[in-house]
Amino acid sequence: MKLSLSNRLASYINALRPIIYINHFDHHIAEKLIESVADGAKCFTYTNAGIFSDKEIIETHDSSLVAFLDDILAQKDYATKDNPKHIFIILKDAHQYLDSKSPFYNPKCIALLKRIAETTMFENGVYITTFLVSPVLVLPKEIEKMITIFDIPFPDAEEVATIIADYTDSFHISIDENVRNELIVSFKGLTEFEIRQILNYAYQQSGTFDFEGVKLVLKEKEQIIRKSGIIEIFTSNTNISDIGGLENLKTYLTNKAKIFSKLGEAKKFGVDLPKGILIIGMPGCGKSLTAKATASMFNVPLLRLDIGKLMGKYVGESEHNLSTAIKTAEAVAPCVLWIDELEKAFAGVGGDGGGSDITTRLFGQFLTWLQEKESSVYVVATANNIAKLPPEFLRKGRFDELFLVELPEPEERRMIFKIHLKKRGKLTPEVDIIKLLKATEGYNGADIENVVKETIENAFCSDDKSVTTAKLLETIDNTKSFSETLKDEVERLREVYKKYSFKKAN
Ligand code: ATP
């Protein structure tokens, strides 16, 4: 167990924080941690499978949580007479009794927890610390202020190395040094329990640990991070060569990629750690494409955060979800964290739109993290309508740079046509892209891609199967571009963009 973690928990206990919520699914880890700070405290544990005094199971006539807490209150003198130090109450998976939406909800449990907490806070010589250990965070309003949430971080590289060594030693498996180092990197962002499970699985599959095993680990890891539902590992083969135009933005990112590939050396040289960029601009012009390509340029994983998914139903749950998401991203770092449609997540905060309390708090938490970020999580945030975005995002210091993506210029449209025709094996002398440019004024990248797709589809269904300039022009003729369909929206966005001096991506 890491010393600093125990120290942090011990400092909360010494400060007489009455209820500590360890939001973790692995009881074993939480128990080890509590044991490391017990220092002679008498431990009472309540689980759905029985009640324990220290490690001994207690026979009780009534095994309900209410009866258990009542008994503890009756024994509180114990804390002063026999042991002036401490009583620890450990409640495992008791969230169901505290959740007003659960069929097991019992307000008496909350009232008793409050009484016990008040005893510790206001009665001299009584020290009872209650630990709520559960994978689900439930914070009843009545005791919310008395609860301290305690996060157990993911194991760091050194701890992961110990877990792997522990596993390989116990099964007498020899492991190549390079494979071991790869595994240590791949296991970042997972709990000890998850690491052990994957090791078991990978070993059972191949009977040894080699680079195939490392690939298996990465696949399993994707699953686990996906299951969390908060952050998503995005697998994409998008590369910088898939983006037509946006030359300024691409040059900027190419330079950042150089820094990212030698982070240690760059830091030593005095280069600041890159924070990230905000890409603002017209829909369908390659903002998301750029976010995906950034990860391949930097040669790091791409994580996607959907702020909407962070919203929880309990007080504090959304903030907790955001800190879990940040913790996951930092554990996986170096990585690119892509936040799509930033304005949708934080619409109305600080403006007239009336963002809710939760959104405002999340926004503050996110902004602080962005400003103080020391990790190699490179944020790529994208937004269309900045009028809805809190102005704080647009100030210096939050992102390294703000880029504006406009509708593609003729030369950019040429590149976009070329990319999409080539991708489908139809970049032939029969197509004269230059002749398509005039007819595609006001088209965004997505429109151009659709024209190419549709023409190829029609060609496939036709007799001669050829894809020609004339056929492409015919599709263009029958297509309504984005700026034609949403003329007013384009004008409105242009007016908003004019008010700011963003760096031009095109
Ligand atoms: P939104 O704001 O609506 O999310 P976006 O700017 O993020 O739009 P993308 O998702 O990047 O747009 O683009 C949509 C599709 O259009 C892409 O999958 C891509 O195929 C094509 N596309 C857009 N812009 C470009 C471009 N500059 N080069 C090549 N393809 C492009």
Coordinates of C-alpha atoms and ligand atoms in Angstrom, one line a residue:
M1 CA 0.0 0.0 0.0
K2 CA 1.4 3.4 -1.0
L3 CA 2.5 5.4 2.1
S4 CA 1.1 8.7 0.9
L5 CA -2.4 7.1 0.4
S6 CA -2.4 5.8 4.0
N7 CA -1.0 9.1 5.2
R8 CA -3.8 11.0 3.5
L9 CA -6.4 8.7 5.0
A10 CA -4.8 9.0 8.4
S11 CA -4.8 12.8 8.2
Y12 CA -8.6 12.7 7.6
I13 CA -9.0 10.4 10.6
N14 CA -6.9 12.6 12.8
A15 CA -8.8 15.6 11.8
L16 CA -11.9 13.8 13.1
R17 CA -13.7 13.6 9.8
P18 CA -16.7 11.5 10.9
I19 CA -17.7 9.7 7.7
I20 CA -15.2 8.7 5.0
Y21 CA -16.6 7.4 1.7
I22 CA -14.3 5.1 -0.1
N23 CA -15.8 4.9 -3.5
H24 CA -14.3 1.7 -4.8
F25 CA -15.6 -1.7 -5.8
D26 CA -12.7 -3.7 -4.5
H27 CA -13.4 -4.3 -0.8
H28 CA -10.1 -6.0 -0.4
I29 CA -8.1 -2.9 -1.4
A30 CA -10.2 -0.6 0.8
E31 CA -9.8 -3.0 3.7
K32 CA -6.0 -3.1 3.3
L33 CA -6.0 0.6 3.3
I34 CA -8.2 1.0 6.4
E35 CA -6.1 -1.7 8.2
S36 CA -2.9 0.3 7.4
V37 CA -4.3 3.2 9.5
A38 CA -6.2 1.4 12.2
D39 CA -3.4 1.8 14.8
G40 CA -5.2 -0.3 17.4
A41 CA -8.6 1.0 16.7
K42 CA -11.5 -1.5 17.3
C43 CA -13.1 -2.3 14.0
F44 CA -16.7 -3.3 13.5
T45 CA -17.6 -4.3 10.0
Y46 CA -21.1 -4.6 8.5
T47 CA -21.6 -6.5 5.3
N48 CA -24.7 -8.0 3.7
A49 CA -23.2 -11.4 4.6
G50 CA -22.7 -10.8 8.3
I51 CA -21.3 -8.6 11.0
F52 CA -17.7 -8.7 12.2
S53 CA -15.9 -7.4 15.2
D54 CA -12.3 -7.0 14.1
K55 CA -12.0 -10.2 12.1
E56 CA -14.4 -12.3 14.2
I57 CA -17.9 -12.8 13.0
I58 CA -20.5 -11.8 15.6
E59 CA -23.7 -13.7 16.1
T60 CA -26.6 -11.3 16.3
H61 CA -30.3 -11.8 16.7
D62 CA -31.0 -8.9 14.3
S63 CA -28.7 -8.5 11.4
S64 CA -30.1 -5.3 10.1
L65 CA -28.0 -2.2 9.6
V66 CA -30.2 -0.2 12.0
A67 CA -29.7 -2.7 14.8
F68 CA -25.9 -2.8 14.1
L69 CA -25.6 1.0 14.3
D70 CA -27.8 1.1 17.4
D71 CA -25.5 -1.4 19.1
I72 CA -22.5 0.8 18.2
L73 CA -24.1 3.8 19.7
A74 CA -24.8 1.8 22.8
Q75 CA -21.1 0.9 23.0
K76 CA -19.7 4.3 22.4
D77 CA -18.4 4.5 26.0
Y78 CA -16.0 1.8 24.9
A79 CA -14.1 4.4 23.0
T80 CA -13.4 6.4 26.1
K81 CA -12.9 3.7 28.7
D82 CA -11.0 0.7 27.2
N83 CA -9.5 2.4 24.3
P84 CA -9.2 6.1 24.3
K85 CA -8.3 6.0 20.7
H86 CA -10.8 4.9 18.2
I87 CA -13.7 2.9 16.9
F88 CA -13.9 2.2 13.2
I89 CA -17.2 1.3 11.6
I90 CA -16.8 -0.2 8.2
L91 CA -20.1 -0.4 6.2
K92 CA -19.7 -2.4 2.9
D93 CA -22.1 -1.8 0.1
A94 CA -24.5 0.1 2.4
H95 CA -25.4 2.5 -0.4
Q96 CA -28.7 0.7 -1.0
Y97 CA -30.0 1.7 2.5
L98 CA -29.0 5.4 1.9
D99 CA -30.5 5.7 -1.6
S100 CA -34.0 7.1 -1.4
K101 CA -34.8 5.4 -4.8
S102 CA -33.7 2.0 -3.6
P103 CA -36.3 -0.6 -2.3
F104 CA -34.0 -1.1 0.8
Y105 CA -33.9 2.6 1.6
N106 CA -34.1 3.2 5.3
P107 CA -34.0 6.8 6.6
K108 CA -33.3 5.5 10.1
C109 CA -29.9 4.4 8.9
I110 CA -29.1 7.9 7.8
A111 CA -30.4 9.3 11.2
L112 CA -28.2 6.9 13.1
L113 CA -25.1 7.6 11.0
K114 CA -25.7 11.3 11.7
R115 CA -26.0 10.7 15.5
I116 CA -22.8 8.7 15.4
A117 CA -21.0 11.4 13.4
E118 CA -22.3 14.1 15.8
T119 CA -21.0 12.1 18.8
T120 CA -17.5 12.2 17.3
M121 CA -17.8 15.8 16.4
F122 CA -19.2 17.2 19.6
E123 CA -18.6 14.7 22.5
N124 CA -15.2 14.8 24.1
G125 CA -13.2 11.6 24.1
V126 CA -15.4 9.8 21.6
Y127 CA -13.7 9.0 18.4
I128 CA -15.8 6.9 15.9
T129 CA -14.9 7.0 12.2
T130 CA -17.4 5.5 9.8
F131 CA -16.1 4.2 6.5
L132 CA -18.6 3.7 3.7
V133 CA -17.1 1.3 1.2
S134 CA -19.0 1.0 -2.0
P135 CA -18.7 1.2 -5.8
V136 CA -21.7 3.4 -5.9
L137 CA -21.6 6.9 -4.6
V138 CA -24.7 7.9 -2.7
L139 CA -24.6 11.1 -0.7
P140 CA -27.8 11.7 1.3
K141 CA -28.5 15.4 1.8
E142 CA -28.9 15.0 5.6
I143 CA -25.3 13.9 6.1
E144 CA -23.6 15.2 2.9
K145 CA -21.6 17.8 4.7
M146 CA -20.2 15.2 7.2
I147 CA -18.9 13.0 4.4
T148 CA -15.4 13.1 3.0
I149 CA -15.0 11.3 -0.3
F150 CA -11.8 9.4 -0.5
D151 CA -10.5 8.4 -3.9
I152 CA -8.1 5.5 -4.4
P153 CA -5.9 6.4 -7.4
F154 CA -4.9 3.8 -9.9
P155 CA -1.6 2.0 -9.3
D156 CA 1.4 3.9 -10.6
A157 CA 4.2 2.3 -12.8
E158 CA 6.1 1.1 -9.8
E159 CA 3.0 -0.5 -8.2
V160 CA 2.0 -2.1 -11.5
A161 CA 5.5 -3.6 -11.8
T162 CA 5.0 -5.1 -8.3
I163 CA 1.6 -6.5 -9.2
I164 CA 3.1 -8.1 -12.4
A165 CA 6.1 -9.5 -10.5
D166 CA 3.8 -10.9 -7.8
Y167 CA 1.8 -12.7 -10.5
T168 CA 4.6 -14.0 -12.6
D169 CA 6.6 -15.1 -9.4
S170 CA 3.6 -17.0 -8.0
F171 CA 3.1 -19.0 -11.3
H172 CA 6.8 -19.3 -12.1
I173 CA 6.4 -17.5 -15.4
S174 CA 9.4 -16.0 -17.0
I175 CA 8.8 -12.7 -18.8
D176 CA 10.9 -10.8 -21.3
E177 CA 12.1 -7.4 -20.0
N178 CA 10.6 -5.5 -23.0
V179 CA 7.3 -7.3 -22.7
R180 CA 7.2 -6.4 -19.0
N181 CA 7.9 -2.7 -19.8
E182 CA 5.1 -2.7 -22.4
L183 CA 2.7 -4.3 -19.9
I184 CA 3.5 -1.7 -17.3
V185 CA 2.6 1.1 -19.8
S186 CA -0.5 -0.8 -21.0
F187 CA -1.9 -1.3 -17.5
K188 CA -1.9 2.4 -16.7
G189 CA -5.4 3.5 -15.7
L190 CA -6.6 0.1 -14.3
T191 CA -7.2 -1.0 -10.7
E192 CA -5.2 -3.8 -9.1
F193 CA -8.2 -6.1 -9.4
E194 CA -8.5 -5.4 -13.1
I195 CA -4.8 -5.9 -13.7
R196 CA -4.9 -9.3 -12.0
Q197 CA -7.9 -10.4 -14.0
I198 CA -6.4 -9.4 -17.3
L199 CA -3.1 -11.1 -16.4
N200 CA -5.1 -14.3 -15.7
Y201 CA -7.0 -14.0 -18.9
A202 CA -3.9 -13.3 -21.1
Y203 CA -2.0 -16.1 -19.5
Q204 CA -4.8 -18.6 -20.0
Q205 CA -5.2 -17.6 -23.6
S206 CA -1.5 -18.0 -24.7
G207 CA 0.2 -19.8 -21.8
T208 CA 2.9 -17.3 -21.8
F209 CA 3.5 -13.5 -21.8
D210 CA 4.7 -12.1 -25.1
F211 CA 3.8 -9.2 -27.4
E212 CA 0.6 -10.9 -28.4
G213 CA -0.3 -10.9 -24.7
V214 CA 0.3 -7.2 -24.6
K215 CA -2.1 -6.7 -27.5
L216 CA -4.7 -8.8 -25.6
V217 CA -4.1 -6.6 -22.6
L218 CA -4.8 -3.4 -24.6
K219 CA -8.1 -5.0 -25.9
E220 CA -9.2 -6.0 -22.5
K221 CA -8.3 -2.5 -21.2
E222 CA -10.4 -0.9 -23.8
Q223 CA -13.4 -2.9 -22.6
I224 CA -12.9 -1.9 -19.0
I225 CA -12.6 1.8 -19.8
R226 CA -15.6 1.5 -22.0
K227 CA -17.6 -0.2 -19.3
S228 CA -17.0 2.8 -17.0
G229 CA -19.3 4.6 -19.5
I230 CA -17.7 7.9 -18.7
I231 CA -14.7 7.9 -20.9
E232 CA -14.3 6.0 -24.1
I233 CA -11.2 4.8 -25.8
F234 CA -11.6 5.6 -29.4
T235 CA -9.9 3.5 -32.1
S236 CA -9.4 5.4 -35.3
N237 CA -7.0 5.1 -38.2
T238 CA -7.5 8.7 -39.1
N239 CA -4.2 10.4 -40.0
I240 CA -3.1 13.9 -40.9
S241 CA -3.1 12.9 -44.6
D242 CA -6.9 12.3 -44.3
I243 CA -7.5 16.1 -43.7
G244 CA -7.8 18.3 -46.7
G245 CA -6.7 21.9 -46.2
L246 CA -6.5 23.3 -42.6
E247 CA -2.8 23.8 -43.3
N248 CA -2.1 26.2 -40.4
L249 CA -3.7 23.9 -37.9
K250 CA -1.8 20.9 -39.3
T251 CA 1.5 22.7 -39.2
Y252 CA 0.8 23.7 -35.6
L253 CA 0.0 20.2 -34.6
T254 CA 3.0 18.7 -36.4
N255 CA 5.2 21.0 -34.2
K256 CA 3.4 19.9 -31.1
A257 CA 3.8 16.3 -32.1
K258 CA 7.6 16.9 -32.1
I259 CA 7.4 18.1 -28.5
F260 CA 5.1 15.2 -27.6
S261 CA 7.4 12.6 -29.0
K262 CA 10.2 13.9 -26.7
L263 CA 8.4 15.1 -23.7
G264 CA 11.1 14.5 -21.2
E265 CA 13.8 16.2 -23.3
A266 CA 11.5 19.1 -24.2
K267 CA 10.7 19.7 -20.5
K268 CA 14.4 19.7 -19.6
F269 CA 15.0 22.2 -22.4
G270 CA 12.4 24.5 -20.9
V271 CA 9.5 23.9 -23.2
D272 CA 6.1 24.1 -21.4
L273 CA 4.0 21.0 -21.4
P274 CA 1.4 21.4 -24.2
K275 CA -2.1 21.8 -22.7
G276 CA -4.4 21.5 -25.7
I277 CA -6.4 23.4 -28.3
L278 CA -9.9 24.5 -28.9
I279 CA -11.1 24.2 -32.5
I280 CA -14.1 26.3 -33.2
G281 CA -15.9 26.5 -36.5
M282 CA -18.4 25.5 -39.1
P283 CA -20.0 22.1 -38.9
G284 CA -18.7 19.3 -41.1
C285 CA -15.3 21.0 -41.8
G286 CA -12.9 18.6 -40.2
K287 CA -12.8 19.5 -36.5
S288 CA -13.5 16.0 -35.3
L289 CA -11.3 14.6 -38.0
T290 CA -8.5 16.7 -36.6
A291 CA -9.1 15.6 -33.1
K292 CA -8.8 12.0 -34.2
A293 CA -5.7 12.6 -36.4
T294 CA -4.0 14.4 -33.5
A295 CA -3.8 11.2 -31.5
S296 CA -2.2 9.3 -34.4
M297 CA 0.2 12.2 -35.0
F298 CA 1.2 12.1 -31.4
N299 CA 1.3 8.3 -31.4
V300 CA -0.8 8.1 -28.2
P301 CA -4.3 6.8 -27.4
L302 CA -7.4 8.8 -28.1
L303 CA -9.9 9.1 -25.3
R304 CA -13.3 10.8 -25.8
L305 CA -15.1 12.4 -23.0
D306 CA -18.9 13.1 -23.2
I307 CA -19.6 15.7 -20.6
G308 CA -23.3 15.0 -20.8
K309 CA -22.7 11.4 -19.5
L310 CA -21.1 12.8 -16.4
M311 CA -24.4 14.1 -15.0
G312 CA -25.4 12.1 -12.0
K313 CA -28.6 12.1 -9.9
Y314 CA -27.0 12.6 -6.5
V315 CA -25.4 15.7 -5.0
G316 CA -21.7 15.6 -5.8
E317 CA -22.0 12.6 -8.2
S318 CA -21.4 14.6 -11.4
E319 CA -18.2 16.2 -9.9
H320 CA -17.1 12.8 -8.8
N321 CA -17.6 11.4 -12.3
L322 CA -15.6 14.3 -13.8
S323 CA -12.8 13.6 -11.4
T324 CA -12.9 9.9 -12.2
A325 CA -12.8 10.8 -16.0
I326 CA -9.8 13.1 -15.4
K327 CA -8.1 10.5 -13.2
T328 CA -8.6 7.9 -15.9
A329 CA -7.2 10.2 -18.6
E330 CA -4.2 11.1 -16.5
A331 CA -3.5 7.5 -15.7
V332 CA -3.6 6.6 -19.4
A333 CA -1.4 9.7 -20.3
P334 CA 0.3 10.6 -22.6
C335 CA -3.0 10.7 -24.5
V336 CA -5.3 13.0 -26.4
L337 CA -8.6 13.7 -24.6
W338 CA -11.2 14.8 -27.2
I339 CA -14.2 16.7 -25.9
D340 CA -16.7 17.1 -28.7
E341 CA -19.4 19.8 -28.8
L342 CA -18.0 21.7 -25.8
E343 CA -20.7 24.3 -26.1
K344 CA -23.5 21.7 -25.6
A345 CA -21.9 20.6 -22.4
F346 CA -21.5 24.0 -20.8
A347 CA -24.2 26.0 -22.5
G348 CA -25.5 28.8 -20.5
V349 CA -22.8 28.8 -17.8
G350 CA -22.1 32.4 -16.7
G351 CA -24.4 33.8 -19.4
D352 CA -28.1 34.4 -19.9
G353 CA -28.8 30.8 -20.8
G354 CA -29.1 29.9 -17.1
G355 CA -26.7 26.9 -16.8
S356 CA -27.8 24.6 -13.9
D357 CA -25.9 24.6 -10.6
I358 CA -24.3 21.2 -11.5
T359 CA -23.2 22.4 -14.9
T360 CA -21.7 25.6 -13.4
R361 CA -19.8 23.5 -10.8
L362 CA -18.6 21.1 -13.4
F363 CA -17.4 23.9 -15.5
G364 CA -15.4 25.4 -12.7
Q365 CA -13.9 22.1 -11.9
F366 CA -13.0 21.4 -15.5
L367 CA -11.5 24.9 -16.0
T368 CA -9.3 24.6 -12.9
W369 CA -8.0 21.3 -14.1
L370 CA -7.3 22.7 -17.5
Q371 CA -5.5 25.7 -16.1
E372 CA -3.4 23.8 -13.5
K373 CA -2.9 20.6 -15.6
E374 CA 0.6 19.2 -15.2
S375 CA 0.0 15.9 -16.9
S376 CA 0.6 15.0 -20.6
V377 CA -3.1 14.8 -21.3
Y378 CA -3.5 16.9 -24.5
V379 CA -7.0 18.2 -24.7
V380 CA -8.6 18.8 -28.1
A381 CA -12.0 20.4 -27.6
T382 CA -14.3 21.2 -30.5
A383 CA -17.2 23.6 -30.7
N384 CA -19.5 25.2 -33.3
N385 CA -21.4 27.9 -31.6
I386 CA -19.2 29.9 -29.3
A387 CA -22.0 32.3 -28.4
K388 CA -23.2 29.6 -26.1
L389 CA -19.8 28.9 -24.7
P390 CA -18.7 30.5 -21.3
P391 CA -16.2 33.3 -22.2
E392 CA -13.7 31.9 -19.8
F393 CA -12.8 29.2 -22.3
L394 CA -11.8 31.8 -24.8
R395 CA -9.3 33.5 -22.5
K396 CA -5.6 32.8 -22.7
G397 CA -4.2 30.2 -20.4
R398 CA -6.9 27.7 -20.7
F399 CA -6.0 26.3 -24.1
D400 CA -2.6 26.9 -25.8
E401 CA -4.4 28.1 -28.9
L402 CA -7.9 28.7 -30.3
F403 CA -8.3 27.9 -34.0
L404 CA -11.1 28.9 -36.3
V405 CA -12.2 26.5 -39.1
E406 CA -14.0 28.2 -41.9
L407 CA -15.7 26.6 -44.9
P408 CA -13.0 25.3 -47.3
E409 CA -11.4 27.5 -49.9
P410 CA -11.2 26.2 -53.5
E411 CA -7.7 24.7 -53.0
E412 CA -8.9 23.0 -49.9
R413 CA -12.0 21.6 -51.6
R414 CA -9.6 20.2 -54.3
M415 CA -7.7 18.4 -51.6
I416 CA -10.8 17.1 -49.9
F417 CA -12.1 15.8 -53.3
K418 CA -8.8 14.2 -53.9
I419 CA -8.7 12.5 -50.5
H420 CA -12.2 11.0 -50.7
L421 CA -11.8 9.9 -54.4
K422 CA -8.5 8.3 -53.6
K423 CA -9.8 6.6 -50.5
R424 CA -12.3 4.8 -52.8
G425 CA -9.9 4.1 -55.6
K426 CA -11.6 6.5 -58.0
L427 CA -8.9 9.2 -58.4
T428 CA -8.5 8.6 -62.1
P429 CA -7.7 10.8 -65.2
E430 CA -11.5 10.7 -65.9
V431 CA -12.0 13.1 -63.0
D432 CA -10.9 16.8 -63.4
I433 CA -11.3 18.1 -59.9
I434 CA -10.6 21.7 -60.9
K435 CA -13.9 21.7 -62.9
L436 CA -15.8 20.8 -59.7
L437 CA -14.6 23.7 -57.6
K438 CA -16.8 26.5 -58.9
A439 CA -19.9 24.4 -58.5
T440 CA -19.0 23.5 -54.8
E441 CA -18.8 27.1 -53.5
G442 CA -20.1 27.0 -49.9
Y443 CA -19.7 23.2 -49.5
N444 CA -18.2 21.8 -46.3
G445 CA -16.0 18.7 -46.2
A446 CA -18.9 16.5 -45.2
D447 CA -20.9 17.7 -48.3
I448 CA -18.0 16.9 -50.6
E449 CA -17.6 13.5 -49.1
N450 CA -21.3 12.8 -49.7
V451 CA -21.0 13.9 -53.3
V452 CA -18.2 11.5 -53.9
K453 CA -20.0 8.7 -52.1
E454 CA -23.2 9.2 -53.9
T455 CA -21.6 9.4 -57.3
I456 CA -19.6 6.2 -56.8
E457 CA -22.8 4.4 -55.6
N458 CA -24.7 5.6 -58.6
A459 CA -21.8 4.6 -60.9
F460 CA -21.8 1.1 -59.4
C461 CA -25.5 0.7 -60.2
S462 CA -25.1 2.1 -63.7
D463 CA -24.0 0.1 -66.8
D464 CA -20.7 1.7 -67.6
K465 CA -19.5 1.9 -63.9
S466 CA -17.3 4.9 -64.6
V467 CA -16.8 7.8 -62.2
T468 CA -16.4 10.9 -64.3
T469 CA -16.3 14.7 -63.9
A470 CA -19.7 14.9 -65.5
K471 CA -21.3 12.4 -63.1
L472 CA -19.8 14.2 -60.1
L473 CA -21.2 17.5 -61.5
E474 CA -24.6 15.9 -61.9
T475 CA -24.6 14.8 -58.2
I476 CA -23.5 18.3 -57.2
D477 CA -26.4 19.7 -59.2
N478 CA -28.8 17.6 -57.2
T479 CA -27.2 18.3 -53.8
K480 CA -28.1 21.1 -51.4
S481 CA -25.0 22.1 -49.6
F482 CA -24.8 22.7 -45.8
S483 CA -24.5 26.5 -46.3
E484 CA -27.5 26.5 -48.6
T485 CA -29.7 24.5 -46.3
L486 CA -28.7 26.4 -43.2
K487 CA -28.0 29.8 -44.7
D488 CA -29.1 31.8 -41.7
E489 CA -27.2 29.6 -39.3
V490 CA -24.0 30.1 -41.4
E491 CA -24.5 33.9 -41.3
R492 CA -25.1 33.9 -37.6
L493 CA -22.0 31.8 -36.9
R494 CA -19.9 34.1 -39.1
E495 CA -21.1 37.2 -37.2
V496 CA -20.2 35.5 -33.9
Y497 CA -16.7 34.4 -35.2
K498 CA -16.0 38.0 -36.4
K499 CA -16.1 39.3 -32.8
Y500 CA -13.0 37.3 -31.8
S501 CA -9.5 37.1 -33.2
F502 CA -8.9 33.4 -33.5
K503 CA -6.0 31.8 -35.3
K504 CA -7.1 30.8 -38.7
A505 CA -6.9 27.0 -39.3
N506 CA -7.3 27.3 -43.1
Ligands
ATP1 P1 -19.4 19.0 -36.4 O1 -19.1 20.4 -35.9 O2 -20.7 18.9 -37.1 O3 -19.1 17.9 -35.4 P2 -16.8 18.6 -37.7 O4 -16.2 19.9 -38.1 O5 -16.3 18.0 -36.5 O6 -18.4 18.8 -37.7 P3 -16.1 16.2 -39.1 O7 -16.8 15.2 -38.3 O8 -14.6 16.3 -38.8 O9 -16.7 17.6 -39.0 O10 -16.3 15.9 -40.6 C1 -17.4 15.1 -41.1 C2 -16.9 14.3 -42.2 O11 -16.7 15.1 -43.3 C3 -15.6 13.6 -41.9 O12 -15.8 12.3 -41.5 C4 -14.8 13.7 -43.2 O13 -15.0 12.5 -44.0 C5 -15.4 14.8 -44.0 N1 -14.6 16.0 -43.9 C6 -14.9 17.2 -43.3 N2 -13.8 18.1 -43.4 C7 -12.9 17.5 -44.1 C8 -11.6 17.8 -44.5 N3 -11.1 19.0 -44.2 N4 -10.8 16.9 -45.1 C9 -11.3 15.7 -45.4 N5 -12.6 15.3 -45.1 C10 -13.3 16.1 -44.4

